[in-house]
mmCIF file of C-alpha atoms in Angstrom:
data_model
loop_
_atom_site.group_PDB
_atom_site.id
_atom_site.type_symbol
_atom_site.label_atom_id
_atom_site.label_comp_id
_atom_site.label_asym_id
_atom_site.label_seq_id
_atom_site.Cartn_x
_atom_site.Cartn_y
_atom_site.Cartn_z
ATOM 1 C CA MET A 160 22.094 96.680 145.975
ATOM 2 C CA THR A 161 24.867 95.249 147.911
ATOM 3 C CA GLY A 162 25.020 95.336 151.489
ATOM 4 C CA ALA A 163 27.950 98.240 151.959
ATOM 5 C CA ASP A 164 25.091 100.162 150.531
ATOM 6 C CA TYR A 165 22.779 99.897 153.840
ATOM 7 C CA LEU A 166 25.488 101.876 154.853
ATOM 8 C CA LEU A 167 24.588 105.191 153.243
ATOM 9 C CA PRO A 168 23.385 107.916 154.501
ATOM 10 C CA PHE A 169 19.992 108.338 153.853
ATOM 11 C CA ARG A 170 20.464 111.810 152.080
ATOM 12 C CA THR A 171 23.352 110.294 149.632
ATOM 13 C CA LYS A 172 21.379 107.703 148.987
ATOM 14 C CA LEU A 173 18.098 109.645 147.234
ATOM 15 C CA ARG A 174 20.984 111.818 145.897
ATOM 16 C CA SER A 175 22.357 108.703 143.611
ATOM 17 C CA MET A 176 18.753 108.352 142.602
ATOM 18 C CA ARG A 177 17.826 112.372 141.416
ATOM 19 C CA THR A 178 17.748 111.790 137.163
ATOM 20 C CA GLU A 179 19.817 115.197 136.034
ATOM 21 C CA SER A 180 17.194 117.107 135.436
ATOM 22 C CA PHE A 181 17.245 117.800 139.065
ATOM 23 C CA GLY A 182 20.767 119.473 139.020
ATOM 24 C CA ALA A 183 23.292 119.321 141.416
ATOM 25 C CA ASP A 184 24.305 119.949 144.716
ATOM 26 C CA PRO A 185 26.925 122.986 145.121
ATOM 27 C CA ALA A 186 29.713 121.752 146.810
ATOM 28 C CA GLY A 187 33.679 122.152 147.457
ATOM 29 C CA ALA A 188 35.049 125.593 147.161
ATOM 30 C CA ARG A 189 31.459 126.942 145.491
ATOM 31 C CA MET A 190 29.717 125.674 148.910
ATOM 32 C CA GLU A 191 32.381 127.449 150.780
ATOM 33 C CA ARG A 192 31.599 130.848 149.416
ATOM 34 C CA ILE A 193 27.878 130.206 149.705
ATOM 35 C CA ARG A 194 28.830 129.911 153.577
ATOM 36 C CA ARG A 195 30.819 133.256 153.723
ATOM 37 C CA SER A 196 27.947 135.019 151.457
ATOM 38 C CA PRO A 197 26.205 137.685 153.976
ATOM 39 C CA HIS A 198 22.630 136.412 152.988
ATOM 40 C CA PHE A 199 23.761 132.669 154.039
ATOM 41 C CA VAL A 200 22.421 132.285 157.271
ATOM 42 C CA ASP A 201 21.877 129.191 159.673
ATOM 43 C CA GLY A 202 22.552 126.761 156.913
ATOM 44 C CA ALA A 203 20.714 128.395 154.167
ATOM 45 C CA PHE A 204 20.156 131.417 152.024
ATOM 46 C CA GLN A 205 17.736 134.015 153.835
ATOM 47 C CA ASN A 206 14.835 136.883 152.069
ATOM 48 C CA PRO A 207 15.427 140.148 152.499
ATOM 49 C CA VAL A 208 12.411 140.509 154.306
ATOM 50 C CA GLY A 209 10.086 137.223 156.284
ATOM 51 C CA ALA A 210 8.974 135.396 153.894
ATOM 52 C CA ARG A 211 6.419 132.453 154.066
ATOM 53 C CA THR A 212 8.239 129.957 151.945
ATOM 54 C CA ARG A 213 5.698 127.349 151.796
ATOM 55 C CA PRO A 214 2.019 127.248 150.669
ATOM 56 C CA SER A 215 -0.604 128.506 154.157
ATOM 57 C CA GLY A 216 -3.545 127.778 155.327
ATOM 58 C CA SER A 217 -5.742 124.492 154.594
ATOM 59 C CA THR A 218 -4.055 121.866 151.750
ATOM 60 C CA VAL A 219 -7.368 120.369 151.466
ATOM 61 C CA GLU A 220 -9.256 123.616 151.043
ATOM 62 C CA PHE A 221 -6.494 124.176 148.483
ATOM 63 C CA ALA A 222 -6.954 121.195 146.377
ATOM 64 C CA LYS A 223 -10.757 121.530 146.105
ATOM 65 C CA ILE A 224 -10.273 125.155 144.398
ATOM 66 C CA TYR A 225 -7.453 123.948 142.447
ATOM 67 C CA PHE A 226 -9.476 120.570 141.024
ATOM 68 C CA HIS A 227 -12.602 122.150 141.030
ATOM 69 C CA LYS A 228 -13.682 121.779 137.294
ATOM 70 C CA GLU A 229 -14.820 124.836 136.460
ATOM 71 C CA GLN A 230 -11.901 126.350 138.636
ATOM 72 C CA ARG A 231 -9.719 123.944 135.904
ATOM 73 C CA ALA A 232 -11.458 125.461 132.413
ATOM 74 C CA ARG A 233 -10.458 129.065 133.767
ATOM 75 C CA ARG A 234 -7.241 128.308 134.170
ATOM 76 C CA THR A 235 -7.368 126.999 130.313
ATOM 77 C CA PRO A 236 -7.718 129.118 127.049
ATOM 78 C CA THR A 237 -11.190 128.632 125.186
ATOM 79 C CA GLY A 238 -9.072 128.846 121.952
ATOM 80 C CA THR A 239 -5.560 128.581 120.440
ATOM 81 C CA VAL A 240 -3.693 131.620 122.026
ATOM 82 C CA PRO A 241 -2.038 134.145 119.324
ATOM 83 C CA VAL A 242 1.768 133.416 119.016
ATOM 84 C CA HIS A 243 3.362 136.128 116.597
ATOM 85 C CA ALA A 244 5.956 134.248 115.206
ATOM 86 C CA THR A 245 9.018 135.514 115.335
ATOM 87 C CA THR A 246 11.525 135.132 112.728
ATOM 88 C CA LEU A 247 14.706 136.342 111.335
ATOM 89 C CA ALA A 248 13.685 138.559 109.929
ATOM 90 C CA ASP A 249 12.529 139.972 112.451
ATOM 91 C CA LEU A 250 15.081 140.202 115.015
ATOM 92 C CA ALA A 251 17.640 140.978 111.654
ATOM 93 C CA THR A 252 17.462 144.996 111.698
ATOM 94 C CA PRO A 253 18.647 146.323 114.778
ATOM 95 C CA PRO A 254 16.355 148.377 117.020
ATOM 96 C CA ALA A 255 16.142 152.146 116.367
ATOM 97 C CA SER A 256 16.436 153.465 119.567
ATOM 98 C CA GLY A 257 18.624 150.792 120.822
ATOM 99 C CA LEU A 258 16.495 148.912 122.872
ATOM 100 C CA ARG A 259 14.367 145.829 121.733
ATOM 101 C CA LEU A 260 12.449 143.181 124.140
ATOM 102 C CA THR A 261 10.841 140.593 122.599
ATOM 103 C CA TRP A 262 8.598 138.592 125.303
ATOM 104 C CA MET A 263 8.833 134.362 124.414
ATOM 105 C CA GLY A 264 6.102 134.081 126.747
ATOM 106 C CA HIS A 265 6.363 132.812 130.828
ATOM 107 C CA SER A 266 9.141 134.357 132.294
ATOM 108 C CA SER A 267 11.473 134.490 128.998
ATOM 109 C CA VAL A 268 12.306 137.671 127.545
ATOM 110 C CA LEU A 269 15.309 138.580 124.395
ATOM 111 C CA ALA A 270 16.645 141.774 125.128
ATOM 112 C CA GLU A 271 18.437 143.658 122.632
ATOM 113 C CA ILE A 272 20.479 146.643 124.303
ATOM 114 C CA ASP A 273 23.134 149.312 122.978
ATOM 115 C CA GLY A 274 24.258 146.190 120.543
ATOM 116 C CA ARG A 275 24.276 143.278 122.818
ATOM 117 C CA ARG A 276 21.669 140.795 123.290
ATOM 118 C CA ILE A 277 20.501 138.921 126.395
ATOM 119 C CA LEU A 278 18.504 135.963 126.813
ATOM 120 C CA PHE A 279 16.758 136.492 130.310
ATOM 121 C CA ASP A 280 15.260 133.256 131.867
ATOM 122 C CA PRO A 281 14.544 130.573 128.152
ATOM 123 C CA VAL A 282 11.920 127.583 129.363
ATOM 124 C CA TRP A 283 11.720 126.314 125.854
ATOM 125 C CA GLY A 284 10.424 122.574 127.162
ATOM 126 C CA GLU A 285 6.928 121.112 127.030
ATOM 127 C CA ARG A 286 6.848 121.401 130.716
ATOM 128 C CA CYS A 287 8.299 122.925 133.569
ATOM 129 C CA SER A 288 8.991 120.111 135.553
ATOM 130 C CA PRO A 289 12.228 117.085 136.218
ATOM 131 C CA PHE A 290 9.573 114.910 134.224
ATOM 132 C CA PRO A 291 9.005 114.455 130.728
ATOM 133 C CA PHE A 292 5.593 112.804 130.763
ATOM 134 C CA ALA A 293 3.926 114.952 133.991
ATOM 135 C CA GLY A 294 4.169 118.699 135.543
ATOM 136 C CA PRO A 295 2.317 121.593 133.759
ATOM 137 C CA LYS A 296 2.470 122.029 130.461
ATOM 138 C CA ARG A 297 2.784 125.151 127.708
ATOM 139 C CA LEU A 298 0.012 126.964 127.084
ATOM 140 C CA HIS A 299 1.432 127.603 123.702
ATOM 141 C CA PRO A 300 4.553 126.885 121.611
ATOM 142 C CA ALA A 301 7.375 128.707 122.017
ATOM 143 C CA PRO A 302 7.276 131.299 119.549
ATOM 144 C CA LEU A 303 10.296 129.951 117.554
ATOM 145 C CA PRO A 304 12.838 127.324 118.140
ATOM 146 C CA LEU A 305 16.336 127.709 120.338
ATOM 147 C CA ALA A 306 18.661 127.203 117.132
ATOM 148 C CA ALA A 307 16.526 130.209 114.898
ATOM 149 C CA LEU A 308 17.084 132.612 118.027
ATOM 150 C CA GLY A 309 20.331 133.884 116.539
ATOM 151 C CA SER A 310 23.501 134.317 118.511
ATOM 152 C CA VAL A 311 23.250 135.260 122.233
ATOM 153 C CA ASP A 312 25.995 137.366 124.416
ATOM 154 C CA VAL A 313 23.957 136.369 127.734
ATOM 155 C CA VAL A 314 21.927 134.253 129.134
ATOM 156 C CA VAL A 315 20.486 135.390 132.629
ATOM 157 C CA ILE A 316 18.499 133.481 134.939
ATOM 158 C CA SER A 317 16.733 134.242 137.917
ATOM 159 C CA HIS A 318 16.744 131.240 140.362
ATOM 160 C CA ASP A 319 16.501 127.616 139.889
ATOM 161 C CA HIS A 320 12.830 127.036 139.451
ATOM 162 C CA TYR A 321 11.903 124.345 136.980
ATOM 163 C CA ASP A 322 9.635 127.505 134.700
ATOM 164 C CA HIS A 323 13.002 129.617 134.670
ATOM 165 C CA LEU A 324 15.684 127.301 134.467
ATOM 166 C CA ASP A 325 15.007 124.434 132.117
ATOM 167 C CA LEU A 326 17.210 121.615 131.578
ATOM 168 C CA PRO A 327 16.833 121.047 127.266
ATOM 169 C CA THR A 328 17.189 124.193 127.204
ATOM 170 C CA ILE A 329 20.280 125.467 128.919
ATOM 171 C CA ARG A 330 21.979 121.740 126.943
ATOM 172 C CA ALA A 331 21.483 123.465 123.875
ATOM 173 C CA LEU A 332 23.009 127.010 124.747
ATOM 174 C CA ALA A 333 25.981 125.466 126.538
ATOM 175 C CA GLY A 334 27.178 124.623 122.779
ATOM 176 C CA THR A 335 26.890 128.367 122.255
ATOM 177 C CA ASP A 336 29.237 130.646 123.240
ATOM 178 C CA THR A 337 26.882 132.669 125.467
ATOM 179 C CA VAL A 338 27.975 133.304 128.852
ATOM 180 C CA PHE A 339 25.194 132.817 131.610
ATOM 181 C CA ALA A 340 25.113 134.930 134.583
ATOM 182 C CA VAL A 341 23.221 133.450 137.833
ATOM 183 C CA PRO A 342 23.119 133.572 141.563
ATOM 184 C CA LEU A 343 25.487 132.292 143.644
ATOM 185 C CA GLY A 344 24.961 129.105 143.906
ATOM 186 C CA VAL A 345 22.876 127.856 140.551
ATOM 187 C CA GLY A 346 26.275 127.554 138.484
ATOM 188 C CA ALA A 347 26.478 123.841 140.093
ATOM 189 C CA HIS A 348 23.644 123.201 137.972
ATOM 190 C CA LEU A 349 24.793 124.606 134.636
ATOM 191 C CA GLU A 350 28.498 122.421 135.088
ATOM 192 C CA ARG A 351 26.596 119.481 135.184
ATOM 193 C CA TRP A 352 24.534 120.151 132.566
ATOM 194 C CA GLY A 353 28.012 121.151 130.116
ATOM 195 C CA VAL A 354 28.684 124.404 130.836
ATOM 196 C CA PRO A 355 32.137 124.913 131.081
ATOM 197 C CA PRO A 356 33.089 126.564 134.729
ATOM 198 C CA ASN A 357 34.593 129.828 132.374
ATOM 199 C CA ARG A 358 31.125 130.567 130.997
ATOM 200 C CA LEU A 359 29.643 131.116 134.356
ATOM 201 C CA ARG A 360 29.813 134.953 135.802
ATOM 202 C CA GLU A 361 28.118 133.410 139.182
ATOM 203 C CA LEU A 362 27.246 136.623 141.716
ATOM 204 C CA ASP A 363 25.870 137.463 145.076
ATOM 205 C CA TRP A 364 22.730 140.091 145.628
ATOM 206 C CA ASN A 365 24.567 143.370 145.381
ATOM 207 C CA GLU A 366 27.626 141.911 143.326
ATOM 208 C CA THR A 367 27.754 142.878 139.138
ATOM 209 C CA ALA A 368 29.698 141.361 136.047
ATOM 210 C CA THR A 369 30.800 143.282 133.032
ATOM 211 C CA VAL A 370 29.603 141.168 129.662
ATOM 212 C CA ALA A 371 30.624 142.502 126.091
ATOM 213 C CA GLY A 372 30.739 146.134 127.715
ATOM 214 C CA ILE A 373 26.886 145.547 129.758
ATOM 215 C CA SER A 374 26.538 145.445 133.771
ATOM 216 C CA LEU A 375 24.563 142.681 134.916
ATOM 217 C CA THR A 376 23.752 143.178 139.195
ATOM 218 C CA ALA A 377 22.643 140.335 140.993
ATOM 219 C CA THR A 378 20.020 142.359 143.050
ATOM 220 C CA PRO A 379 17.907 140.979 145.804
ATOM 221 C CA ALA A 380 14.628 139.068 145.749
ATOM 222 C CA ARG A 381 11.746 137.651 148.355
ATOM 223 C CA HIS A 382 11.553 134.222 147.238
ATOM 224 C CA PHE A 383 13.219 130.634 147.408
ATOM 225 C CA CYS A 384 14.598 128.370 145.904
ATOM 226 C CA GLY A 385 15.089 124.316 144.891
ATOM 227 C CA ARG A 386 14.501 121.247 142.387
ATOM 228 C CA GLY A 387 13.991 118.633 144.512
ATOM 229 C CA LEU A 388 11.526 117.538 147.403
ATOM 230 C CA ARG A 389 13.938 118.488 149.931
ATOM 231 C CA ASN A 390 15.487 122.037 149.799
ATOM 232 C CA GLN A 391 18.213 123.364 151.273
ATOM 233 C CA GLN A 392 17.826 127.132 150.032
ATOM 234 C CA HIS A 393 21.565 126.841 148.756
ATOM 235 C CA THR A 394 21.196 128.602 145.362
ATOM 236 C CA LEU A 395 20.535 131.716 145.846
ATOM 237 C CA TRP A 396 17.374 133.503 144.016
ATOM 238 C CA ALA A 397 17.771 137.092 142.706
ATOM 239 C CA SER A 398 16.533 139.866 139.994
ATOM 240 C CA TRP A 399 18.399 141.548 137.258
ATOM 241 C CA ALA A 400 19.632 145.518 136.533
ATOM 242 C CA VAL A 401 21.164 146.034 133.229
ATOM 243 C CA THR A 402 22.972 148.665 132.026
ATOM 244 C CA GLY A 403 24.293 149.364 128.740
ATOM 245 C CA PRO A 404 26.259 152.529 127.793
ATOM 246 C CA GLU A 405 22.555 153.947 126.924
ATOM 247 C CA HIS A 406 20.019 151.956 128.639
ATOM 248 C CA ARG A 407 18.485 150.175 132.000
ATOM 249 C CA ILE A 408 16.522 147.201 132.019
ATOM 250 C CA TYR A 409 15.330 145.339 135.054
ATOM 251 C CA HIS A 410 13.842 141.641 135.041
ATOM 252 C CA SER A 411 11.736 140.550 138.734
ATOM 253 C CA GLY A 412 12.542 136.968 138.661
ATOM 254 C CA ASP A 413 10.058 135.718 140.666
ATOM 255 C CA THR A 414 9.412 137.933 143.633
ATOM 256 C CA GLY A 415 6.663 138.897 146.534
ATOM 257 C CA TYR A 416 6.452 142.309 146.611
ATOM 258 C CA PHE A 417 9.479 144.110 149.575
ATOM 259 C CA PRO A 418 10.751 147.548 150.329
ATOM 260 C CA GLY A 419 13.684 147.424 148.828
ATOM 261 C CA PHE A 420 12.467 147.862 145.320
ATOM 262 C CA ARG A 421 13.279 151.654 146.451
ATOM 263 C CA ASP A 422 16.811 150.838 147.322
ATOM 264 C CA ILE A 423 17.859 148.616 143.439
ATOM 265 C CA GLY A 424 16.037 151.612 141.644
ATOM 266 C CA ALA A 425 17.825 154.415 143.824
ATOM 267 C CA GLU A 426 21.233 151.936 142.998
ATOM 268 C CA HIS A 427 20.307 151.317 139.343
ATOM 269 C CA GLY A 428 17.875 153.134 138.044
ATOM 270 C CA PRO A 429 15.374 154.679 136.526
ATOM 271 C CA PHE A 430 14.978 151.781 134.383
ATOM 272 C CA ASP A 431 14.011 152.565 130.281
ATOM 273 C CA ALA A 432 11.495 149.303 130.843
ATOM 274 C CA THR A 433 10.998 146.596 133.732
ATOM 275 C CA MET A 434 10.124 143.102 133.041
ATOM 276 C CA ILE A 435 7.832 141.912 136.097
ATOM 277 C CA GLN A 436 6.017 139.055 137.607
ATOM 278 C CA ILE A 437 2.524 139.432 137.701
ATOM 279 C CA GLY A 438 1.522 135.818 137.561
ATOM 280 C CA ALA A 439 1.112 132.761 139.384
ATOM 281 C CA TYR A 440 -0.252 134.396 142.843
ATOM 282 C CA SER A 441 -2.103 133.113 145.396
ATOM 283 C CA GLU A 442 -3.458 134.036 149.208
ATOM 284 C CA TYR A 443 -2.083 130.845 150.120
ATOM 285 C CA TRP A 444 1.573 132.147 149.026
ATOM 286 C CA PRO A 445 1.160 135.935 149.837
ATOM 287 C CA ASP A 446 5.324 136.425 150.654
ATOM 288 C CA ILE A 447 6.960 135.203 147.610
ATOM 289 C CA HIS A 448 4.585 136.119 143.978
ATOM 290 C CA MET A 449 3.206 139.251 143.496
ATOM 291 C CA THR A 450 -0.286 139.966 142.425
ATOM 292 C CA PRO A 451 -0.096 142.839 139.337
ATOM 293 C CA ALA A 452 -1.286 145.521 142.028
ATOM 294 C CA GLU A 453 2.040 144.819 143.590
ATOM 295 C CA GLY A 454 3.949 144.028 141.097
ATOM 296 C CA MET A 455 2.969 148.047 139.505
ATOM 297 C CA ARG A 456 3.570 149.426 142.787
ATOM 298 C CA ALA A 457 7.010 146.961 142.844
ATOM 299 C CA HIS A 458 7.184 148.964 138.937
ATOM 300 C CA LEU A 459 6.995 152.180 140.380
ATOM 301 C CA ASP A 460 9.299 152.045 143.327
ATOM 302 C CA LEU A 461 12.235 150.773 140.668
ATOM 303 C CA GLN A 462 10.930 154.134 139.268
ATOM 304 C CA GLY A 463 11.797 156.865 142.031
ATOM 305 C CA GLY A 464 7.846 156.646 142.952
ATOM 306 C CA ARG A 465 6.116 158.121 139.979
ATOM 307 C CA PRO A 466 5.873 157.097 136.247
ATOM 308 C CA HIS A 467 8.519 156.343 134.156
ATOM 309 C CA GLY A 468 9.790 153.918 131.498
ATOM 310 C CA VAL A 469 7.597 150.743 130.154
ATOM 311 C CA LEU A 470 6.413 147.832 132.547
ATOM 312 C CA LEU A 471 6.511 144.839 130.635
ATOM 313 C CA PRO A 472 4.557 141.902 132.220
ATOM 314 C CA ILE A 473 5.809 138.502 132.486
ATOM 315 C CA HIS A 474 5.369 135.246 134.215
ATOM 316 C CA TRP A 475 1.893 134.909 133.013
ATOM 317 C CA GLY A 476 0.061 132.898 130.115
ATOM 318 C CA THR A 477 2.138 130.532 129.268
ATOM 319 C CA PHE A 478 2.275 127.539 132.548
ATOM 320 C CA ASN A 479 -1.010 127.140 134.436
ATOM 321 C CA LEU A 480 0.919 127.446 138.138
ATOM 322 C CA ALA A 481 -1.844 129.478 140.240
ATOM 323 C CA PRO A 482 -5.325 129.415 140.972
ATOM 324 C CA HIS A 483 -5.943 132.359 139.491
ATOM 325 C CA ALA A 484 -8.119 132.145 135.801
ATOM 326 C CA TRP A 485 -5.169 132.024 132.838
ATOM 327 C CA ALA A 486 -5.771 135.502 131.630
ATOM 328 C CA GLU A 487 -6.880 137.196 135.194
ATOM 329 C CA PRO A 488 -2.881 138.530 135.639
ATOM 330 C CA GLY A 489 -2.891 140.694 132.569
ATOM 331 C CA GLU A 490 -7.107 141.809 132.775
ATOM 332 C CA TRP A 491 -5.541 143.643 136.522
ATOM 333 C CA THR A 492 -2.069 144.425 135.186
ATOM 334 C CA ARG A 493 -4.162 146.668 132.444
ATOM 335 C CA ASP A 494 -6.291 148.330 135.043
ATOM 336 C CA ALA A 495 -3.424 148.625 137.463
ATOM 337 C CA GLY A 496 -1.604 150.971 134.891
ATOM 338 C CA GLU A 497 -4.250 152.905 134.323
ATOM 339 C CA GLU A 498 -5.262 153.529 137.811
ATOM 340 C CA ALA A 499 -1.306 154.172 138.009
ATOM 341 C CA GLY A 500 -1.109 156.256 134.907
ATOM 342 C CA GLN A 501 2.103 154.182 134.081
ATOM 343 C CA THR A 502 2.323 152.698 130.448
ATOM 344 C CA VAL A 503 2.406 149.214 129.753
ATOM 345 C CA ALA A 504 3.002 146.761 126.682
ATOM 346 C CA PHE A 505 1.004 144.069 126.510
ATOM 347 C CA PRO A 506 2.616 141.911 123.588
ATOM 348 C CA ARG A 507 1.661 138.599 122.341
ATOM 349 C CA PRO A 508 4.008 135.905 123.212
ATOM 350 C CA GLY A 509 7.136 136.236 120.103
ATOM 351 C CA GLU A 510 5.765 139.963 120.137
ATOM 352 C CA LEU A 511 8.986 142.375 119.394
ATOM 353 C CA PHE A 512 8.865 146.074 120.309
ATOM 354 C CA GLU A 513 11.110 149.370 120.848
ATOM 355 C CA PRO A 514 9.859 150.995 124.375
ATOM 356 C CA ALA A 515 10.280 153.958 122.723
ATOM 357 C CA GLY A 516 8.478 153.204 119.515
ATOM 358 C CA LYS A 517 4.324 152.226 119.576
ATOM 359 C CA LEU A 518 4.144 149.705 122.161
ATOM 360 C CA PRO A 519 1.743 146.301 121.586
ATOM 361 C CA THR A 520 -1.501 147.394 123.952
ATOM 362 C CA ALA A 521 -4.018 145.355 122.925
ATOM 363 C CA ALA A 522 -5.567 143.081 124.963
ATOM 364 C CA TRP A 523 -5.349 139.664 122.749
ATOM 365 C CA TRP A 524 -6.145 137.062 125.537
ATOM 366 C CA ARG A 525 -10.195 138.499 125.409
ATOM 367 C CA GLY A 526 -10.701 136.005 121.989
ATOM 368 C CA VAL A 527 -9.713 133.078 124.017
ATOM 369 C CA SER A 528 -10.170 133.773 127.207
ATOM 370 C CA GLN A 529 -13.903 132.710 129.364
ATOM 371 C CA PRO A 530 -15.153 136.234 130.581
ATOM 372 C CA ILE A 531 -13.092 137.717 134.215
ATOM 373 C CA ALA A 532 -14.332 139.143 136.893
ATOM 374 C CA HIS A 533 -12.416 142.734 138.104
ATOM 375 C CA PRO A 534 -12.666 142.147 142.206
ATOM 376 C CA TRP A 535 -9.699 144.147 142.629
ATOM 377 C CA ARG A 536 -12.116 147.101 141.031
ATOM 378 C CA ARG A 537 -13.814 148.362 144.975
ATOM 379 C CA PRO A 538 -14.947 151.093 146.464
ATOM 380 C CA ARG A 539 -11.536 153.395 148.028
ATOM 381 C CA GLY A 540 -11.148 152.284 151.444
ATOM 382 C CA ALA A 541 -12.891 148.624 151.427
ATOM 383 C CA GLU A 542 -11.179 145.607 152.358
ATOM 384 C CA SER A 543 -8.776 143.646 150.242
ATOM 385 C CA VAL A 544 -9.777 140.216 149.552
ATOM 386 C CA SER A 545 -6.103 139.108 150.020
ATOM 387 C CA GLU A 546 -5.558 141.088 153.569
ATOM 388 C CA THR A 547 -8.842 139.883 154.982
ATOM 389 C CA SER A 548 -7.390 136.151 154.155
ATOM 390 C CA ARG A 549 -3.983 136.492 155.077
ATOM 391 C CA GLY A 550 -5.128 136.686 158.790
ATOM 392 C CA ASP A 551 -6.187 133.365 158.369
ATOM 393 C CA MET A 552 -2.553 132.172 156.994
ATOM 394 C CA ASP A 553 -0.541 129.395 158.876
ATOM 395 C CA LEU A 554 2.376 130.497 159.952
ATOM 396 C CA ALA A 555 4.447 127.854 159.218
ATOM 397 C CA GLY A 556 7.360 128.168 157.513
ATOM 398 C CA GLU A 557 8.081 131.801 158.130
ATOM 399 C CA ARG A 558 11.699 132.657 158.651
#
């Protein structure tokens, strides 16, 4: 280091030390466009309703829960997660109904819709982390190698967190001809990783891009962004409404519950299928991830307030990201679906299904899970545990 280096701003020094996996900060014309966004206020992107984006409550108490030996055991399968080994033969025959979904684990879904193939939040890496040696590791392998997936028309990214935007996966896809649809600002990461600007469709909320006859609209979500220790909120997060000539689907990305789901459904629904985040919830971050009950409520809001279409639960079963038992989201979503009279698909990772056809409904996780309590099954009128605990939360960080 030279003497002149000490004159550099501290932030510039930190940025120069960041590895490639951290991505890139928006700059130039991209940053000017971000500043013009109606959702960018006081130097940061804002949520549609107020949200605490940092964990609240006691850090010490959270650490006790998260690292407790028995609690850690609950968050890990007791055996090998049953994965459907997806092959090209599975994908070779077009869906008879025109719509087929393949859950690849976590939030990664291949959607075949009206003759086109859309890949949501593809993560094929072993860890969702900036480092190959640390961070949450997969609980099951990817159902097939990324190179065996075949051609994809559009890759859709919901936001830039590591469990949704994966450097090795994007690098591999950058070598294909696919188009990338991303929220505003996220294109800076992809360009650094080799995606040509002409293959980027970078959208603000309520903006639409049309690719190969399919409309992709970035819709609001209640979450946050960032790949570094200092989160500047300069990249947007989004859910996605996708419309083809015959079908409509929705991918929630990561989000807390908010009333805007009704508006999204009224504008873009009803949907033949929704892919809804129902995992990695906690009373320590109640505003930015949904519980299964909230996910079911969001699905019904998107469908005009009534059971309709098929709900595919996502954001669970692949990475250990919260204190709850790893299979709890599946159990809770089953109960929520039965209570609401809503059809829910429970494919094994890699298992294909058509929402208009026979659905996978077996509770496959029970064979590799410890017994799961059902505290959400409570007498009518009983106070919710989460509602009780939220009253004690620290409001620091709320916007």
